[in-house]
Coordinates of C-alpha atoms (C1' of nucleotides) in Angstrom, one line a residue:
Chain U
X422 CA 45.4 108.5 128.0
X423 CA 45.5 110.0 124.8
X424 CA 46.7 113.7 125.0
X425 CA 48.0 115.7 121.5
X426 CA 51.7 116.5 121.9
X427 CA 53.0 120.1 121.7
X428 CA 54.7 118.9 118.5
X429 CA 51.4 117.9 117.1
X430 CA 51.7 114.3 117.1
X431 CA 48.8 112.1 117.7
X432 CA 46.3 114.4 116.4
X433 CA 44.3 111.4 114.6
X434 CA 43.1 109.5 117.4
X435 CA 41.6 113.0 118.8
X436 CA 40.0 113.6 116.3
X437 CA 38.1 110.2 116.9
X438 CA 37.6 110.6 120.7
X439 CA 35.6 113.9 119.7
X440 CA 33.3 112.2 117.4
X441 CA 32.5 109.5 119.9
X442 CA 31.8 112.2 122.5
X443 CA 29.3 114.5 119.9
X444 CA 27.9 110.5 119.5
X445 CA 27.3 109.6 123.0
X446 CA 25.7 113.4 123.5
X447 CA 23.4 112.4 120.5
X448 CA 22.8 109.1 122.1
X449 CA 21.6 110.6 125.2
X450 CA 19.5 112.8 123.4
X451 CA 17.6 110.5 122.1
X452 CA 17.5 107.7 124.5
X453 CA 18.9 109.2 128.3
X454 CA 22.3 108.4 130.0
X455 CA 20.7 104.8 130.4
X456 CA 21.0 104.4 126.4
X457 CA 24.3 105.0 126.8
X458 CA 26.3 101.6 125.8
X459 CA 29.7 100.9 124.4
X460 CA 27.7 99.9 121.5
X461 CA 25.1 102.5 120.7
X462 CA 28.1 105.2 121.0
X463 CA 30.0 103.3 118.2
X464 CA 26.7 102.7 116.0
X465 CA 26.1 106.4 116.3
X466 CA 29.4 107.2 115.4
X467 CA 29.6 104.9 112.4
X468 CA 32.8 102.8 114.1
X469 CA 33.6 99.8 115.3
X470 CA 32.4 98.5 118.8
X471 CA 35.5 98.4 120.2
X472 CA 37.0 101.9 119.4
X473 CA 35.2 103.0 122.0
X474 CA 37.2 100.8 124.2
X475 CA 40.2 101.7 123.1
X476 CA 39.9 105.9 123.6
X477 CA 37.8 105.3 127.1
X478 CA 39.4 103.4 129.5
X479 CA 35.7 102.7 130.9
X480 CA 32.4 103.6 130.3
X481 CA 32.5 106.1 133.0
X482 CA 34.9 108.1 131.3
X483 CA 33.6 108.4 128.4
X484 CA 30.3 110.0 130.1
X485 CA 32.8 111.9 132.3
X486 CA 34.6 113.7 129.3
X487 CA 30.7 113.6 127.3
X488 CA 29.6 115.8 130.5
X489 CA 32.8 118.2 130.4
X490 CA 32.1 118.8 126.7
X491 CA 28.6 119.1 127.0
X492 CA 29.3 121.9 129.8
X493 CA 31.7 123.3 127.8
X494 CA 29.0 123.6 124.8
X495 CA 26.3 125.1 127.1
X496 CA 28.5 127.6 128.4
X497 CA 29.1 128.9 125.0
X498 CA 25.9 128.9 124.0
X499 CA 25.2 130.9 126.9
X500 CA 27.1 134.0 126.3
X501 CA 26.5 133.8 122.6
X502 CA 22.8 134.4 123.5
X503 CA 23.3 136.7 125.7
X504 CA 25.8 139.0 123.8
X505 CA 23.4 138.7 121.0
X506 CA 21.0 140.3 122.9
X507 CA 23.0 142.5 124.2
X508 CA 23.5 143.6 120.7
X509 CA 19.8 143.5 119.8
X510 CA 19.0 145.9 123.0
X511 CA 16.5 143.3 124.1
X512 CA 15.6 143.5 128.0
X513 CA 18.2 141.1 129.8
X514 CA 14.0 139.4 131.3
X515 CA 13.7 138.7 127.4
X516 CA 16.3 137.8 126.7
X517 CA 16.7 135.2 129.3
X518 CA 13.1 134.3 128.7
X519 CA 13.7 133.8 125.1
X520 CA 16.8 131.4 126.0
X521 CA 15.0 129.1 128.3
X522 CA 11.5 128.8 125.9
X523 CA 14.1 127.1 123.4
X524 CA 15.7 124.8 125.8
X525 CA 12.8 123.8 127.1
X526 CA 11.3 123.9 123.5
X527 CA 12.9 123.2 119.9
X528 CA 16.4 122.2 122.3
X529 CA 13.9 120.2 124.6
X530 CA 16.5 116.9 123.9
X531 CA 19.8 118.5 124.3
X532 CA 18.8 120.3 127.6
X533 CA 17.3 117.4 128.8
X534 CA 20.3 115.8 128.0
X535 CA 22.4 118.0 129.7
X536 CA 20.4 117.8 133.3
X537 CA 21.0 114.2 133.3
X538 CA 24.5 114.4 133.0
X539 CA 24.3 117.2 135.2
X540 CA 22.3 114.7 138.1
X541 CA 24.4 112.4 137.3
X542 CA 27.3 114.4 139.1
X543 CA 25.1 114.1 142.0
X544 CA 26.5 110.5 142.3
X545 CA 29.9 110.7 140.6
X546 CA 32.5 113.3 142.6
X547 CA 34.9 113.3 139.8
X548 CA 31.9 114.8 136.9
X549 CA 30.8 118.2 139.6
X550 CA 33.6 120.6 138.5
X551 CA 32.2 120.2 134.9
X552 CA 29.0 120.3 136.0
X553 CA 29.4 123.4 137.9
X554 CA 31.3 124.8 135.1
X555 CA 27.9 126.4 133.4
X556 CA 27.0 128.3 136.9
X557 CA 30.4 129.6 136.9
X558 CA 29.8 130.8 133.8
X559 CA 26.5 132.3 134.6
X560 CA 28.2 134.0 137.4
X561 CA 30.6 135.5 135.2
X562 CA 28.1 137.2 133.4
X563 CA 27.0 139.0 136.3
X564 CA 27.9 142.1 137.7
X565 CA 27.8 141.2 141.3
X566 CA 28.3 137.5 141.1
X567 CA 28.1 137.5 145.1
X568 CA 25.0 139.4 145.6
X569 CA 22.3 136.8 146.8
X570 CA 19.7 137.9 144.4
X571 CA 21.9 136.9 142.1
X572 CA 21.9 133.4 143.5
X573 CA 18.6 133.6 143.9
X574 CA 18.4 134.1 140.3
X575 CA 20.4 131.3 139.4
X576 CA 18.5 129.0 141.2
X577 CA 15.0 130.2 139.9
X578 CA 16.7 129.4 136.7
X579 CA 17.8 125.9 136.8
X580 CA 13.8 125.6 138.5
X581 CA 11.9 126.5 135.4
X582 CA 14.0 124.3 133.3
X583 CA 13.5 121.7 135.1
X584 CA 10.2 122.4 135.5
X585 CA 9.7 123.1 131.9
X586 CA 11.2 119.8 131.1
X587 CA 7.8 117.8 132.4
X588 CA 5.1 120.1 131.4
X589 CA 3.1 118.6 128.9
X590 CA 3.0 121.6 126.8
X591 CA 6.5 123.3 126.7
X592 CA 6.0 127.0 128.0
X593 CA 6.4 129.9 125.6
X594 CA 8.9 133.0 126.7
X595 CA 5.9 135.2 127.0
X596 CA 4.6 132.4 129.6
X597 CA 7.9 132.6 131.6
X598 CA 8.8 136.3 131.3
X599 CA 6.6 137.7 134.2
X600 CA 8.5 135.3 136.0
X601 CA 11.7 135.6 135.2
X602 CA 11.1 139.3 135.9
X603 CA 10.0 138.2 139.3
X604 CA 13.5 136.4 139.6
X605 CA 15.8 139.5 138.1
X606 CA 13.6 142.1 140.1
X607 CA 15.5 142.1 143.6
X608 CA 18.6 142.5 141.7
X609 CA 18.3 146.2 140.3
Chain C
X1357 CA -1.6 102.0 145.6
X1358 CA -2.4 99.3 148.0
X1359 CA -6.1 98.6 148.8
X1360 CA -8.1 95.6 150.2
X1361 CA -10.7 95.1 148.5
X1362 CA -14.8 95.4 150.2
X1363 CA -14.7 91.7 150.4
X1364 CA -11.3 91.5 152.2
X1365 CA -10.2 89.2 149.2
X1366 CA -6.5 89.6 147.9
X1367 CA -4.7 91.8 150.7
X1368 CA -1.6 89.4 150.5
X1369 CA -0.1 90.8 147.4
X1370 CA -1.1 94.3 147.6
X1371 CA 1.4 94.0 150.3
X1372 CA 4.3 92.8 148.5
X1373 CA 3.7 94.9 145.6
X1374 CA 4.4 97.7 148.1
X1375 CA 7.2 96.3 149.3
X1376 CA 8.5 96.1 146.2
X1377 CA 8.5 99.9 145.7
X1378 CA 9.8 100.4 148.9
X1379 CA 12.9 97.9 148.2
X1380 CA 13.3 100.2 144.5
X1381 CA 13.1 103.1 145.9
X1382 CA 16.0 102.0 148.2
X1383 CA 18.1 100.9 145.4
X1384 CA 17.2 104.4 143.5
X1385 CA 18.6 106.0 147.1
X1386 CA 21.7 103.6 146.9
X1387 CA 22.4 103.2 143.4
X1388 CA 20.1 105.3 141.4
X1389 CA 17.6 104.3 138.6
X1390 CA 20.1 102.6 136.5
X1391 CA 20.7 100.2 139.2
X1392 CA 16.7 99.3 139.3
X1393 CA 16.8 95.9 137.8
X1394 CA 14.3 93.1 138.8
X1395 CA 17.1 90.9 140.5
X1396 CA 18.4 94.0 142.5
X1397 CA 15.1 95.0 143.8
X1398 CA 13.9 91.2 144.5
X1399 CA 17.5 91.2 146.5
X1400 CA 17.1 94.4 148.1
X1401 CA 13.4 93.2 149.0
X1402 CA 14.3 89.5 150.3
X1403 CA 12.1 87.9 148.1
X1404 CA 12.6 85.7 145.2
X1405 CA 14.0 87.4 141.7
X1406 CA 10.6 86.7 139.6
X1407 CA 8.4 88.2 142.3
X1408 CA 9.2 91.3 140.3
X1409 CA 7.9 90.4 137.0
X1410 CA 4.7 88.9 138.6
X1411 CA 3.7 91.9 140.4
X1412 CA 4.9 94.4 137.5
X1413 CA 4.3 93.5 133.7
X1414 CA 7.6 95.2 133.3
X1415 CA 10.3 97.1 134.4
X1416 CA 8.5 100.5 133.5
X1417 CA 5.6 99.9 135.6
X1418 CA 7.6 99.4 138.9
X1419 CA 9.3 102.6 138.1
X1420 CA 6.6 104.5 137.1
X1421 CA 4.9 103.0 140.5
X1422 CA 7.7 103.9 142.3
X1423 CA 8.1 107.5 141.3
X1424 CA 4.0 107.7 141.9
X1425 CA 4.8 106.2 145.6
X1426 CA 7.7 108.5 146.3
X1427 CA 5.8 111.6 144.7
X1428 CA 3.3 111.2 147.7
X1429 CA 5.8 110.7 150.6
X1430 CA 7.7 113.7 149.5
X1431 CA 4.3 115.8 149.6
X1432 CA 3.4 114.4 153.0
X1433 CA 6.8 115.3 154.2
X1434 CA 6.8 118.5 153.0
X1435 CA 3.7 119.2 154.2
X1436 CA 4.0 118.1 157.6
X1437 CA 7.8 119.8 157.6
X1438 CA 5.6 123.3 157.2
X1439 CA 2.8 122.2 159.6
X1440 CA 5.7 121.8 162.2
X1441 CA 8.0 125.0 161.3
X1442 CA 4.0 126.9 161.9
X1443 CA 3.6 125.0 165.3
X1444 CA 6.9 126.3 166.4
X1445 CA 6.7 129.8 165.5
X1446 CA 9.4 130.3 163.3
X1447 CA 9.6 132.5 160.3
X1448 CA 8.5 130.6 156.8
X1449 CA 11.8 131.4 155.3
X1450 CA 13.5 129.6 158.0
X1451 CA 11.3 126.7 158.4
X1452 CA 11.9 126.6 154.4
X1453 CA 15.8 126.8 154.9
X1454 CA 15.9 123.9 157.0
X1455 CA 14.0 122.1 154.9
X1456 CA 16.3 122.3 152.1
X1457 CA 19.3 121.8 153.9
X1458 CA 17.6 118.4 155.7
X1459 CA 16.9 117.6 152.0
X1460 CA 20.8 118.2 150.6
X1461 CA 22.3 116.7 153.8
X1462 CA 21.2 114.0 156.0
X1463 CA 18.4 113.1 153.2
X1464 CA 20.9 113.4 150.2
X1465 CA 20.0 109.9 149.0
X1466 CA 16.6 110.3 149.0
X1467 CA 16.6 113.6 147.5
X1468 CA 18.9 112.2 144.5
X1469 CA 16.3 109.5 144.1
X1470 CA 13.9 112.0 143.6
X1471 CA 15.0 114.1 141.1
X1472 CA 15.8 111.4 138.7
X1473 CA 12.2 110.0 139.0
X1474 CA 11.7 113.7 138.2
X1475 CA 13.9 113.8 135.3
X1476 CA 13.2 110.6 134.3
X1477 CA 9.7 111.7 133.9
X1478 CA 10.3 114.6 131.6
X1479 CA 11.3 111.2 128.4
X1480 CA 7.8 109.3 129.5
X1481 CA 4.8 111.3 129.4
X1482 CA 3.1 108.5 131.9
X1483 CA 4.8 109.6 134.6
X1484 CA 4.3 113.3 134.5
X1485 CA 1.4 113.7 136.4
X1486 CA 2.7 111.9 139.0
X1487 CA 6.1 114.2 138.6
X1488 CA 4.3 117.2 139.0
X1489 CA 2.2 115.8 142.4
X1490 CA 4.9 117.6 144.8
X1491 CA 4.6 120.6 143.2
X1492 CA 1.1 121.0 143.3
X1493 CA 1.2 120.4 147.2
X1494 CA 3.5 123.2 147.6
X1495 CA 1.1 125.4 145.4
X1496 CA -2.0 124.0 147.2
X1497 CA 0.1 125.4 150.7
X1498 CA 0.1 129.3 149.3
X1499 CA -2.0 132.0 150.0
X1500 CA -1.6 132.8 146.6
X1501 CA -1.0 130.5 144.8
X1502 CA -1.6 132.4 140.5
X1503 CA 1.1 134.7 141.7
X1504 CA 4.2 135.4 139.7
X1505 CA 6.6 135.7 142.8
X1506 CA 5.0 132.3 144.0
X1507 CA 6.1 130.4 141.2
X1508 CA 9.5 132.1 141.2
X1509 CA 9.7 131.2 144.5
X1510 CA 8.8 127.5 143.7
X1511 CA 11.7 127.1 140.5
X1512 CA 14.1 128.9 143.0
X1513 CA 13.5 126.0 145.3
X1514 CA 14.0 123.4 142.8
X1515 CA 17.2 125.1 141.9
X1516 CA 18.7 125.0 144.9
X1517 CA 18.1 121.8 145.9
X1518 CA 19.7 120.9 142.5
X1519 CA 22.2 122.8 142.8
X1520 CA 22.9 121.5 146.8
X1521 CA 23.1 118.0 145.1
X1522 CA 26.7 118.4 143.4
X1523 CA 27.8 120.7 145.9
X1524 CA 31.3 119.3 147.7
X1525 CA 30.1 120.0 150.8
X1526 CA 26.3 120.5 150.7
X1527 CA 25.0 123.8 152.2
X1528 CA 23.7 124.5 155.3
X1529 CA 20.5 125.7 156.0
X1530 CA 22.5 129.5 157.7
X1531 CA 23.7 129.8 153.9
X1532 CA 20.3 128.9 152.4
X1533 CA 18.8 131.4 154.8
X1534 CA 19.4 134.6 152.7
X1535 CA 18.7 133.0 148.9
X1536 CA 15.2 131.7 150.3
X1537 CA 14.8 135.1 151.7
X1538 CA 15.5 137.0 148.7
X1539 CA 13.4 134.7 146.7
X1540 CA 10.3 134.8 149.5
X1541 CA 10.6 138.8 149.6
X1542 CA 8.3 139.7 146.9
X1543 CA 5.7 137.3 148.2
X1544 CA 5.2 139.6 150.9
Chain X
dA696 C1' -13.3 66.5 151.9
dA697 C1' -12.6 67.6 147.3
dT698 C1' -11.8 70.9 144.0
dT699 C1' -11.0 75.3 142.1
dT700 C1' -8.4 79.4 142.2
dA701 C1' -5.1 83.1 143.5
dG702 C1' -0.6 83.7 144.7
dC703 C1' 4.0 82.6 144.3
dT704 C1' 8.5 80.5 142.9
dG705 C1' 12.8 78.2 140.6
dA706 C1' 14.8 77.1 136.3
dA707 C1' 15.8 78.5 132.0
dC708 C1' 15.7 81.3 127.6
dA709 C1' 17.7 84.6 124.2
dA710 C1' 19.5 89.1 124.0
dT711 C1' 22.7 92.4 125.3
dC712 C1' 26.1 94.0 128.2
dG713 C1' 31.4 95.6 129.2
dT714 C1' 35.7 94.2 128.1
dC715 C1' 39.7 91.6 126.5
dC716 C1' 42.7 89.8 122.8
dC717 C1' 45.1 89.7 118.5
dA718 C1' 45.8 90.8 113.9
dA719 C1' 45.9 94.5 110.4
dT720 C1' 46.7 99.3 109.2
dA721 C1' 48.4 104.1 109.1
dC722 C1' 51.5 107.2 110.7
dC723 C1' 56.0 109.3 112.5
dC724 C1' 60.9 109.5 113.3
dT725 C1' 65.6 108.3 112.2
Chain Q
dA517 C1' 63.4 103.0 103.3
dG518 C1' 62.7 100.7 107.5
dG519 C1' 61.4 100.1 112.4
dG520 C1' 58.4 101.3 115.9
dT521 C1' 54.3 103.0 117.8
dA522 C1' 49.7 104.8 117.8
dT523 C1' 45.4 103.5 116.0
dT524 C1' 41.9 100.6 114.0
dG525 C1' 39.0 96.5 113.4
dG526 C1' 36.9 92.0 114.0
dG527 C1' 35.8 88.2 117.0
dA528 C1' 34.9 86.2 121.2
dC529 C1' 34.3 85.6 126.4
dG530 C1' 31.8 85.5 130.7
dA531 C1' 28.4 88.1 133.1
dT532 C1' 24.1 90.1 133.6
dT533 C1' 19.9 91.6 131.7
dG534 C1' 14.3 91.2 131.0
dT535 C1' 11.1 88.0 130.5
dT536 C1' 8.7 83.4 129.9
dC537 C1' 6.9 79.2 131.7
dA538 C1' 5.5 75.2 134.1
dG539 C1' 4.9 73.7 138.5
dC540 C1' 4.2 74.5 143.4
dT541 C1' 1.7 76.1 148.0
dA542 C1' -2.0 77.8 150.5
dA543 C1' -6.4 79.7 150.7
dA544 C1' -11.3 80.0 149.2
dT545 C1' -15.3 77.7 147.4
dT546 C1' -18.5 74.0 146.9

DNA sequence: AATTTAGCTGAACAATCGTCCCAATACCCT
DNA sequence: AGGGTATTGGGACGATTGTTCAGCTAAATT
């Protein structure tokens, strides 16, 4: 499998196997995991059919390392918010509010995105330490990661995305604040 | 869903069609949605590949008949799961517990199947209301049903049993115990 | 009994799928 | 500069897909 060299060779073909991976995240954007072909990646890329074959063994990989990226992104996105808020002096409710009214708004594609890579580890052993990777990041965030409000926190979390996901109407952070109050409450 | 009509007329293919979404339902369970196709779920049915395509106009409307199907056996289940847990006496948060772990363990499959009907309903509109079905049994269960903590309670739930799904070892329902506890507390 | 109708089925279609193969190219090391 | 290897690109293969269609069986109607 390609992997860069500590001398730094073989830096090109990296370069490609990002781009394919931002293209299949775009791809399941837009059209879900199931839009997901050798093809469609490539089109959205702007390359050749088969250069997808050539830096993904299978298909399955290349939703594998799409997933792991996608984590990866999430997680940053994440602490960016939060530390921003920090910064602001914003109430950690709000802020957390604020952050899921835009996933489950203007960011409605990319978290939807991300949830069905995320089930998809449901199915596929080899994708759950990536998936778990953003509630290990959560959990670093907190202050006592083991308390079980915390969990409970967590969980009410990953809820009202989903949730938010098949409302009709996207709720607004003023909509979800009370609850997300509700959720951080036990842990003060 | 299936119903004979006054005359008695035309109660042979109500039939199949529910067969039908009883055979893609099992190959959700098995193989998930992407491995709905009409020749799989004719196969998985034992009845001839274009059985599908007579009965549904197209692929869409056995899913989106599927999810509807599924959306009502998980609120019977979950209903009757509570009117049992009463019967015997024991606490809500328990009976709640168990649930969840039934639902991450022994009914893993089914559970997965679920969730992306769920998900899948958050890119087609059409299937929403029929998405949202199981949640509106659990609210139509509470005492109070407007309350903040009650719908924290509810995207905790949801949560967990996401979270349960890509789990290694899935939970049991002695660790769910506390986490349904903390997020039941201010309900009380 | 004859005929109409609803229900069902097998064969076949074009389109798309994942993947393989081979030639052309760009790059690195000696 | 030259040889070797990583990368790119186009074409093609067999398999599977959703869907169409004409014909079949069995029941309902007359």
């Amino acid at each position: 499998m390609t992997r860069p060299r500590a001398d730094g060779r073989r830096v090109r073909g990296e370069r490609r196997r990002a781009e394919l991976i931002d293209a299949a995240l775009r791809v399941i954007e837009r059209d879900g995991v199931s839009g997901v072909t050798h093809r469609s990646v490539a089109a959205e890329a702007g390359v050749p059919t088969t250069s997808t074959t050539y830096h993904f063994a299978s298909l399955d990989d290349l939703l594998v390392a799409t997933l792991t990226s996608s984590a990866e992104n999430m997680a940053a996105d994440i602490r960016d918010s939060i530390e921003s808020s920090r910064i602001k002096g914003a109430s950690p409710a709000a802020a957390v509010a604020h952050m899921l009214a835009e996933a489950v708004g203007p960011r409605r594609g990319r978290t939807m995105a991300e949830y069905e890579l995320y089930l998809l580890a449901a199915r596929r052993p080899a994708l759950r330490p990536a998936a778990r990777r953003w509630l290990d990041v959560l959990t670093s965030l907190a202050r006592n990661p083991d308390e079980v409000g915390f969990r409970a926190f967590l969980s009410g979390v990953d809820g009202l995305l989903l949730q938010g996901l098949i409302d009709d109407e996207p709720p607004t952070a003023a909509e979800l604040l009370p609850v997300v109050e509700a959720l951080l409450a036990p842990l003060r």
